[in-house]
Structures are given as C-alpha cells and as structure tokens.
Backbone as numpy.savetxt, mean C-alpha at the origin, in Angstrom:
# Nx Ny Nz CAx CAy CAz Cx Cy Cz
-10.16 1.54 -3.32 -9.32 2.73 -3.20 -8.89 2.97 -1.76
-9.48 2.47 -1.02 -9.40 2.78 0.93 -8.10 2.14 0.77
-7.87 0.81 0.07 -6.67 0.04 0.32 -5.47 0.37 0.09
-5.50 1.19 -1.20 -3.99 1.86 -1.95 -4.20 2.94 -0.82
-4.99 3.88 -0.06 -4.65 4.83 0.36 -4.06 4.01 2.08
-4.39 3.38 2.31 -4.06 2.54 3.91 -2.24 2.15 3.27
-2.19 1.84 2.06 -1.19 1.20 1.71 0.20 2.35 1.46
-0.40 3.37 1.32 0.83 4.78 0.94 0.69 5.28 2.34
0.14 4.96 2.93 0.12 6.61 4.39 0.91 5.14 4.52
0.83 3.68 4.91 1.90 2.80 5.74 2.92 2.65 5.46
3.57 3.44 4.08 4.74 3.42 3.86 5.43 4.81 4.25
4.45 5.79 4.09 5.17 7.19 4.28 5.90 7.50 5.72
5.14 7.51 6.76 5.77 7.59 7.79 6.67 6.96 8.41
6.90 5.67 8.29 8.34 5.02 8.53 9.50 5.27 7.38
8.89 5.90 6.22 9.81 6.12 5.10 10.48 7.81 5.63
9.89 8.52 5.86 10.28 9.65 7.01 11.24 9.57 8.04
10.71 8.88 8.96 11.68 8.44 10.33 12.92 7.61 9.93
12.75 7.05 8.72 14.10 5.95 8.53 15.27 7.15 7.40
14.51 8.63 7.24 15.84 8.83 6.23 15.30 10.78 7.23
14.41 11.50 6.65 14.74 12.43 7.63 14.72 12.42 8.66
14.18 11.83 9.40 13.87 11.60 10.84 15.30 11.61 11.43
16.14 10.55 10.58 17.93 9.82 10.46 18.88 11.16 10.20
18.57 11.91 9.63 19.25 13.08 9.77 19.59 14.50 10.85
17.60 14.72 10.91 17.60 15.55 12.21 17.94 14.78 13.68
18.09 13.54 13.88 19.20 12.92 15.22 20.70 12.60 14.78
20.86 12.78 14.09 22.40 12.34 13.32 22.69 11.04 13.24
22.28 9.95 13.25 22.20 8.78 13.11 22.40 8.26 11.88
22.13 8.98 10.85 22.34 8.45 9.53 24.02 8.70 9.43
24.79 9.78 9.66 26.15 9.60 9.78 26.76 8.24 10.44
26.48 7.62 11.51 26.49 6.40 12.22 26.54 5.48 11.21
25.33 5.09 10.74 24.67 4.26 9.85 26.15 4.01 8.64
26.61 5.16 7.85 26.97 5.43 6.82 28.66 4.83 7.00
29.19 5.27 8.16 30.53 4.75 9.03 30.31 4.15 8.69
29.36 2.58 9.59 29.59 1.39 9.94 30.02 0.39 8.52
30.64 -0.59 9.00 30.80 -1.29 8.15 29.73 -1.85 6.76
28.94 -1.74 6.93 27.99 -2.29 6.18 27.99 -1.30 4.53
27.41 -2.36 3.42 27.34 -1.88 2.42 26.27 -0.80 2.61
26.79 0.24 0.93 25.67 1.01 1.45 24.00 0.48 0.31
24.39 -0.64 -0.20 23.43 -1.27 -0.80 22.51 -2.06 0.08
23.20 -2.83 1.10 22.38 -3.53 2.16 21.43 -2.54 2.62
22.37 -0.94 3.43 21.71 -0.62 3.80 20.08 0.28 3.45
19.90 0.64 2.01 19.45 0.91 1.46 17.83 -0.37 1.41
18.53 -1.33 1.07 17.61 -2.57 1.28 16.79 -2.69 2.73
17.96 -2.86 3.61 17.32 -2.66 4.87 16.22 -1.52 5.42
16.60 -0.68 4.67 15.06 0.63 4.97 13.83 0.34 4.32
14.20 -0.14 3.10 13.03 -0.55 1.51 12.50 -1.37 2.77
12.87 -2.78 3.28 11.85 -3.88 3.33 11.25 -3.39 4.80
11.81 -2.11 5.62 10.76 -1.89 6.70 9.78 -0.89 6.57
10.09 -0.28 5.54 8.74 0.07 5.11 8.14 -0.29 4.32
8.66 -1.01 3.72 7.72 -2.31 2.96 6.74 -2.93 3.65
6.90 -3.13 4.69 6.57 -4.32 6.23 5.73 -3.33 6.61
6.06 -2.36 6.75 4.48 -0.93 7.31 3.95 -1.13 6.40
4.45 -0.70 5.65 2.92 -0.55 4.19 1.99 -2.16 4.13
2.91 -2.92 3.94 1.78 -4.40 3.99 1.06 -4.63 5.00
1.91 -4.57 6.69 0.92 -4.58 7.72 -0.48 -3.95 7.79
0.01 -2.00 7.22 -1.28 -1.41 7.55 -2.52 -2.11 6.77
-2.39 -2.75 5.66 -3.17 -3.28 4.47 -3.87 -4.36 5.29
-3.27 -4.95 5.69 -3.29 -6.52 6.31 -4.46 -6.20 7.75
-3.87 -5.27 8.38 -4.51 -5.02 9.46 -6.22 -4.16 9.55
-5.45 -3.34 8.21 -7.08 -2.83 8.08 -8.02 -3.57 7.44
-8.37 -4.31 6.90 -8.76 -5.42 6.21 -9.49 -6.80 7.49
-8.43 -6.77 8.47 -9.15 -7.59 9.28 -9.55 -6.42 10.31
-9.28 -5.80 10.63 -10.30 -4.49 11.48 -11.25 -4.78 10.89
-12.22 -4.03 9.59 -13.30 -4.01 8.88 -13.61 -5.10 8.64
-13.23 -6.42 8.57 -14.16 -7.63 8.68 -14.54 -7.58 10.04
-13.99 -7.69 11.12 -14.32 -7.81 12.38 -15.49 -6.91 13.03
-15.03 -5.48 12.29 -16.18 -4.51 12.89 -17.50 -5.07 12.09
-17.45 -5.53 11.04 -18.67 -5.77 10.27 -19.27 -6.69 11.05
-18.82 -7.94 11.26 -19.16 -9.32 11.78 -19.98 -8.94 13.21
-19.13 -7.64 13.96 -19.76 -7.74 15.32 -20.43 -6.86 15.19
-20.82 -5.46 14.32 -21.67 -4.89 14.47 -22.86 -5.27 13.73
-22.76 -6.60 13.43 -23.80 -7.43 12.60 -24.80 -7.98 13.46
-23.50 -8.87 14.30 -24.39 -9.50 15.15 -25.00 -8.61 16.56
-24.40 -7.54 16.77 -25.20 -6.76 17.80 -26.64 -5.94 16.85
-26.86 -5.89 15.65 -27.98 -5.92 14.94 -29.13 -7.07 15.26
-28.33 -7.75 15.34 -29.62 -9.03 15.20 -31.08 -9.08 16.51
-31.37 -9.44 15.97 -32.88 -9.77 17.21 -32.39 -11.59 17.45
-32.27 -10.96 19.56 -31.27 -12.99 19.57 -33.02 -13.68 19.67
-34.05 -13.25 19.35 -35.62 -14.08 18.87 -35.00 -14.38 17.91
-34.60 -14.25 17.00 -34.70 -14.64 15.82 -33.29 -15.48 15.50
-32.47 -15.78 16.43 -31.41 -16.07 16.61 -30.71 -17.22 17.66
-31.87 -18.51 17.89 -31.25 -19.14 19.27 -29.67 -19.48 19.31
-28.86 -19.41 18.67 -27.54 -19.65 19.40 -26.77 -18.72 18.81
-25.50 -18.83 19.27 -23.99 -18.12 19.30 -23.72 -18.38 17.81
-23.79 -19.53 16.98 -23.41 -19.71 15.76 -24.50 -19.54 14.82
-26.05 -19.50 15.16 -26.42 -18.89 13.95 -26.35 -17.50 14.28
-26.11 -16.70 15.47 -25.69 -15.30 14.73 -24.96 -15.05 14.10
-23.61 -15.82 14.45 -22.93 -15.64 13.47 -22.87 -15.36 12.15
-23.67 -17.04 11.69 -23.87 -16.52 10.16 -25.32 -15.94 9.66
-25.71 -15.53 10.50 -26.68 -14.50 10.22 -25.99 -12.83 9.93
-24.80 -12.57 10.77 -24.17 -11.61 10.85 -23.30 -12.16 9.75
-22.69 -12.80 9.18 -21.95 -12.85 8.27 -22.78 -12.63 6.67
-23.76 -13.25 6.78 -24.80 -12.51 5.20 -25.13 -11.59 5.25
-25.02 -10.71 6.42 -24.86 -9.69 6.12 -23.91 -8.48 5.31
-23.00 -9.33 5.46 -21.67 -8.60 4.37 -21.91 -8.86 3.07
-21.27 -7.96 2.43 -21.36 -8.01 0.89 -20.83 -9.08 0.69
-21.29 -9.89 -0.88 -20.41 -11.17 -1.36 -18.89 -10.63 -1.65
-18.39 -11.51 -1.12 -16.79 -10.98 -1.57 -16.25 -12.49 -2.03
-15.82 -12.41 -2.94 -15.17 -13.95 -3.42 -13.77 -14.13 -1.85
-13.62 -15.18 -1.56 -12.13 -15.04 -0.79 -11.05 -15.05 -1.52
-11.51 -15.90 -3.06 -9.86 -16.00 -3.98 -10.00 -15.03 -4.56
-11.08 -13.85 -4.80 -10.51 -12.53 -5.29 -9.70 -11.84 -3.88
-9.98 -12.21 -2.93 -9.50 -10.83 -1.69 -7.75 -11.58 -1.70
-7.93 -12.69 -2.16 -6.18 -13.76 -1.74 -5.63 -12.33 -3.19
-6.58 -12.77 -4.63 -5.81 -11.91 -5.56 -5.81 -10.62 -5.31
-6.56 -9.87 -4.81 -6.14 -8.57 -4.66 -4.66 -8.42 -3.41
-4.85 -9.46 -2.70 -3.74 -9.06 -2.00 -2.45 -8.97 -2.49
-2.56 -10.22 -3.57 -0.80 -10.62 -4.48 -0.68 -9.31 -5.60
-2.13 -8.51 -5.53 -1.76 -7.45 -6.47 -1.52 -6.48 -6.15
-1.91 -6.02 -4.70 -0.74 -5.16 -3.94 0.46 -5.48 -3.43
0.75 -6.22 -3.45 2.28 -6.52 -3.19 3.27 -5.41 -4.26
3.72 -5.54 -5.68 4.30 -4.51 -6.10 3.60 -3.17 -6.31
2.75 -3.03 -5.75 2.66 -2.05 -5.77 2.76 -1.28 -4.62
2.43 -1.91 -2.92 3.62 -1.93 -1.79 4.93 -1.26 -2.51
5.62 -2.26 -3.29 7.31 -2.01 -3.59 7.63 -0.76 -3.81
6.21 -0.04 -5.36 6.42 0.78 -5.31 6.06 2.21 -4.58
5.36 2.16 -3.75 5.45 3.49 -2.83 6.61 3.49 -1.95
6.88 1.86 -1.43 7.76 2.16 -0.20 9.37 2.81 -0.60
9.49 2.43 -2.23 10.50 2.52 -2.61 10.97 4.26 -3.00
9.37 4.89 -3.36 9.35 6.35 -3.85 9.04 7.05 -2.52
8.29 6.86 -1.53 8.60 7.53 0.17 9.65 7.78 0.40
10.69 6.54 0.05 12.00 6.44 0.70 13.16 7.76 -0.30
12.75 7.47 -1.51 13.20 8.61 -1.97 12.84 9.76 -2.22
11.75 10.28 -1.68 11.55 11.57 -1.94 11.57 12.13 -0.71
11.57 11.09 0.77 11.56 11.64 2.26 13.34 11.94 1.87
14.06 11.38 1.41 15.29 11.06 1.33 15.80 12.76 1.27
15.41 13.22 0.20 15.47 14.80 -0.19 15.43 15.43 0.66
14.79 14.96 1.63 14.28 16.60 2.70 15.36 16.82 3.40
15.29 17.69 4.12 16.36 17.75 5.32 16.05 17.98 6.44
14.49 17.90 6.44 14.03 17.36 8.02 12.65 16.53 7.75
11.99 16.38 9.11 10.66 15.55 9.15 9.72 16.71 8.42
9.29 18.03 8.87 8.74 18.66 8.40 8.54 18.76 7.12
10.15 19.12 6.18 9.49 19.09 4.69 9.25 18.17 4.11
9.87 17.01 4.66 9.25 15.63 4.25 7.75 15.31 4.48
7.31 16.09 5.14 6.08 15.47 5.30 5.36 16.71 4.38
5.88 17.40 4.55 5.54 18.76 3.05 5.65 18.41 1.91
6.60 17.64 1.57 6.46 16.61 0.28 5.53 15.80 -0.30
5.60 14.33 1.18 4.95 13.70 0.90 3.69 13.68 0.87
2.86 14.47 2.06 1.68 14.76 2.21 0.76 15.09 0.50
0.82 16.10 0.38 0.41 16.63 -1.35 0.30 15.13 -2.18
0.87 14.41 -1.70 1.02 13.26 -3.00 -0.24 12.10 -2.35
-0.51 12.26 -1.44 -1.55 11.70 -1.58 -2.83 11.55 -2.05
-2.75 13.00 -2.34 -3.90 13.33 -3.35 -3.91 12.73 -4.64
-2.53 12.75 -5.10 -1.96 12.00 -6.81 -2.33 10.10 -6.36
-2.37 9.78 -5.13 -2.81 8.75 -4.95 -4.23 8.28 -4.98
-5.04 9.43 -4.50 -6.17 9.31 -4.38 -7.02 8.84 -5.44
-6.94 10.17 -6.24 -7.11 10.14 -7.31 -7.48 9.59 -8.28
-6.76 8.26 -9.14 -6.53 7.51 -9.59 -7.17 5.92 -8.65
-7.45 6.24 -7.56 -7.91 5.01 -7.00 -9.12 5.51 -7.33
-10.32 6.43 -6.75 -11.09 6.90 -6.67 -12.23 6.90 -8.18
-11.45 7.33 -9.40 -12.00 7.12 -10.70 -12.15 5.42 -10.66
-11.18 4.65 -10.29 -11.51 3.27 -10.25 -12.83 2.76 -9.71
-13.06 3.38 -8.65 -14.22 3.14 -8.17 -15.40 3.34 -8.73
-15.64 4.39 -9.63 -16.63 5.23 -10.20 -17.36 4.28 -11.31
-18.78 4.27 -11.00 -19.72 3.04 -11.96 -19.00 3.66 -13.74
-19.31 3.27 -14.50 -18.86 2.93 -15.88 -17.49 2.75 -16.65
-16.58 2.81 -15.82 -15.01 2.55 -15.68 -14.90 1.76 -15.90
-14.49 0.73 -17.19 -14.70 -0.77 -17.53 -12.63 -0.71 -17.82
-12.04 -1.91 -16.85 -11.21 -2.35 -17.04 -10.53 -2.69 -18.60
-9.57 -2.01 -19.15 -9.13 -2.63 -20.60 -7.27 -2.67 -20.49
-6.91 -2.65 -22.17 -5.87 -3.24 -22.23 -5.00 -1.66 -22.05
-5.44 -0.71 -22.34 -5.02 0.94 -21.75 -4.76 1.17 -20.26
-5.98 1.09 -19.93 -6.21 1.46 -18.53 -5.78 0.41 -17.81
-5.48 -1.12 -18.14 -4.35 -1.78 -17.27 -2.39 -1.33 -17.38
-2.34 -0.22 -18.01 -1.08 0.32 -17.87 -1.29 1.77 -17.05
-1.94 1.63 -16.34 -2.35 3.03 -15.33 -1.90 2.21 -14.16
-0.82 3.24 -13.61 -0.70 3.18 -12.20 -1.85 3.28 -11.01
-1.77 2.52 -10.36 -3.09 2.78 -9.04 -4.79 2.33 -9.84
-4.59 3.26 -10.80 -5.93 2.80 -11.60 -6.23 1.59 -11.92
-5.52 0.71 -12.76 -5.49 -0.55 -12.74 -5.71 -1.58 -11.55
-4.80 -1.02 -10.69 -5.08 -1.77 -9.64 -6.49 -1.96 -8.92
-7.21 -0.66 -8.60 -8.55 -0.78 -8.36 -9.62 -1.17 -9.35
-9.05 -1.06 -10.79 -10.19 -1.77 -11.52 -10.36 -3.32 -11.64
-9.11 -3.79 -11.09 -8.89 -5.18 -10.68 -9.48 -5.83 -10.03
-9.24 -4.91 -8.89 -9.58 -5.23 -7.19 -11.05 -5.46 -7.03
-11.77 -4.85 -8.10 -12.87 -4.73 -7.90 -13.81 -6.06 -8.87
-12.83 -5.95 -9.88 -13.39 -7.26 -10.43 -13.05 -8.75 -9.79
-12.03 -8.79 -9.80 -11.76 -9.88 -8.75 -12.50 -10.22 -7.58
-12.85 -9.25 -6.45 -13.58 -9.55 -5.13 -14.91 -9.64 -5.56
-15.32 -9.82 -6.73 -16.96 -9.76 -7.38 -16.67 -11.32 -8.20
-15.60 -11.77 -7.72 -15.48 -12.87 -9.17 -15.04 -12.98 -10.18
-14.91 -11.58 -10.89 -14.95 -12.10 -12.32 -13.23 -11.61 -12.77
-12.72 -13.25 -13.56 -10.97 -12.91 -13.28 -10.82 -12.75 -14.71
-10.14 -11.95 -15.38 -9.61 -11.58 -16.51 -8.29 -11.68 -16.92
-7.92 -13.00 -16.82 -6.20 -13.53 -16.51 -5.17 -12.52 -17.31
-5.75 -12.13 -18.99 -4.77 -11.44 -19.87 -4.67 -10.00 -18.89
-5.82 -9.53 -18.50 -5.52 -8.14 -18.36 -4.97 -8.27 -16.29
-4.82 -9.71 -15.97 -4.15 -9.33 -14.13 -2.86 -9.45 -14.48
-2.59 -10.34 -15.70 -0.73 -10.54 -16.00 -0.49 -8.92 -16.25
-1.36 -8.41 -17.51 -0.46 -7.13 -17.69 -0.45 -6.31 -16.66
-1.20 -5.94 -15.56 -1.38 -4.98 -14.76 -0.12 -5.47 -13.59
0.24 -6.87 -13.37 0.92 -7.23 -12.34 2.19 -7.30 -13.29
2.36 -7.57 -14.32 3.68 -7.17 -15.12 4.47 -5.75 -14.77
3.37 -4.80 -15.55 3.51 -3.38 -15.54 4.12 -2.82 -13.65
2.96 -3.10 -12.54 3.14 -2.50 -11.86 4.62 -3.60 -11.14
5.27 -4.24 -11.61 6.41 -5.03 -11.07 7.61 -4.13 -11.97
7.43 -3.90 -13.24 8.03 -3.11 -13.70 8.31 -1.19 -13.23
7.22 -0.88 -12.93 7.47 0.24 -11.96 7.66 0.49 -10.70
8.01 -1.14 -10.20 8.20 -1.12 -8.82 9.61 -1.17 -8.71
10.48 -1.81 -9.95 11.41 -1.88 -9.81 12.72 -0.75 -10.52
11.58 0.46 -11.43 12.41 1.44 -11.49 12.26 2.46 -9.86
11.15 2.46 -9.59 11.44 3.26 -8.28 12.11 2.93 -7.47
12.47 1.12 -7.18 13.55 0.97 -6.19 14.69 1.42 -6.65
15.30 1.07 -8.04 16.30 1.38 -9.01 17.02 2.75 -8.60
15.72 3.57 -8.36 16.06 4.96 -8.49 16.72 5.82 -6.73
15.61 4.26 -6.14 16.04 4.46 -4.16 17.37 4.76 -4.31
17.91 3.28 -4.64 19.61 2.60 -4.59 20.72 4.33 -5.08
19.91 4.26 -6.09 20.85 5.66 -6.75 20.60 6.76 -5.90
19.81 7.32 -5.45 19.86 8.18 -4.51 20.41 8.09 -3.66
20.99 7.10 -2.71 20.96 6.83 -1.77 22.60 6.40 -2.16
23.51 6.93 -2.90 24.71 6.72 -3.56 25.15 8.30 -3.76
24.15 9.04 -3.61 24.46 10.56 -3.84 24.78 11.17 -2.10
25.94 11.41 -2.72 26.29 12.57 -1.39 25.55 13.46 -1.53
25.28 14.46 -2.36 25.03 15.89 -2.20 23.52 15.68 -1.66
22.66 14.15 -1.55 21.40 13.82 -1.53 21.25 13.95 0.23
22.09 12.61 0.50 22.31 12.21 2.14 22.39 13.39 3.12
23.46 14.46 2.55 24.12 15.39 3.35 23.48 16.36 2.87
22.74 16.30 2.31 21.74 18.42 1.58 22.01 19.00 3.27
21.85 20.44 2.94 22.02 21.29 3.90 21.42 22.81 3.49
C-alpha cells in the first residue's frame, strides 16, 4: 500500500503545476495558441506525470532497499563479520524474502495503474482554477486511495475472482502475493486487464476535458 500511495502523491503535484499551476501564470493560453494539436498536447502532460508518478515508485523502492542494506550492516558486530562482503550478506538476510520476479511483477502491475491516476490528477487538477483548490480536490482523495490499499494489506483478505475487479485493492492483493512467490496467472491477467481498462477510460475522459472550453477557461 506505501507503493500506490508514493505512486498518487507522484502524479498529483506535477498534475497541478502542468494544468492549474498553467492557468494562475497564464501560460496555458500560450500553450493553446501555439501550433500544436490540442491532442498532442494533452498527451504531452499525461506522460510527465506519468514519468513523476513512476519515478517516485522507482525511487522509493531503491531508497528502502538501500536504507535497509546499510542500516543492516551498521547493526552488525564487524567480530562476527571479517570482511566488507560478508557484511554485506549478512546485512542482506536480514531483509525479508522478497522474490525479485515478484518485485519485476509488481512493478509491470503498476504501470496502468500509474496511467490511471496520472490521467485522473490531470483531470480533476484540470477543474480548478487555481493551485489551491486543486490541491483542495486532490488532497481528500487520497484517503479514497488509501483505503483500498490498506484493507489489502490486512491478514485474512484472500485474493479472488471479485476482488481482482477492485481498483487499488487488487493491486495490493497481488503485490503481496507475488513478492512472497506465489503467482496466480488467471487472477494477474484479470487484474492487469481490468486496471488497463480503467486506465484507459480515465485517459479517455483527460482528452475530453481537455476539448472543453468552459473546462480550460472556468472563471
């Protein structure tokens, strides 16, 4: 659940700065002139906060291996430790088992689901008509994010063919089976089906917004 929540705050705030942020400097008038489609440009906002949201994922992930590894090995007794490389992996059993081809699959299973926050930030910052209520918006919704990651986490929550059509939920009941090993191919297709399918009505819905005058120009 740490991950979907690292993964929505990295889309929200560049999803802010790229549409209200674009309004309160007037820059989005600029933008709207220039020659360019207004489909490109629409695209062009999706994939940079797309690019936040995956970085923050990416980055926090190797933060917390790193802090683990070194606050492992500053644990150790170097008696019990003659060189540089068995602390190492003395400090490395210390981490929980984590499969690596579950952490590769959890990563390909945030990917649409990346799509879809960066795509619903972008349209609901889109609404505001400044940084403030945008962040009055978006803020509250992290809780609706939370949420749903959080029950994932919770011991007796057994992954099925229901609860792989849950947004966010699915995803952490995945995440969790996967980095433990155990792969359940019928139920990662439907969950990576589904959440590709709602990744691509929320972009669906970017494009259309982002086609509305009365949206761009609110006042």
């Amino acid at each position: 659940y740490l991950i979907i929540i690292v993964c929505f705050t990295g889309a929200m705030y560049p999803a802010i700065d790229l549409t209200a942020g674009e309004k309160e400097r007037g820059t989005l008038e600029t933008l709207l002139c220039s020659p360019v489609a207004r489909m490109d440009l629409v695209l062009g906002k999706f994939l940079l906060v797309l690019t936040g949201s995956l970085a923050s994922v990416v980055f926090t992930l190797l933060s917390m291996v790193l802090t683990a590894l070194i606050v492992g090995a500053m644990m150790i007794d170097p008696k019990q430790a003659a060189t540089t490389a068995a602390q190492v992996e003395q400090a490395a059993s210390l981490l929980p088992a984590i499969d690596p081809l579950g952490l590769a699959g959890m990563m390909a299973m945030v990917l649409p689901v990346a799509v879809l926050f960066a795509a619903v930030t972008l349209t609901v910052a889109l609404c505001a008509k400044s940084t403030k209520e945008a962040q009055s918006y978006l803020g509250p919704m992290i809780v609706v994010v939370f949420m749903p990651a959080i029950i994932g986490a919770l011991p007796g929550i057994e992954l099925d063919a229901r609860l792989a059509l849950v947004p966010l939920l699915n995803l952490s009941l995945v995440s969790r089976e996967m980095l433990s090993g155990v792969w359940h191919w019928p139920y990662i297709a439907l969950i990576f089906g589904s959440s590709c399918a709602y990744a691509a009505a929320a972009l669906a819905l970017a494009v259309r917004m982002f086609n509305r005058e009365d949206v761009l120009f609110r006042s």
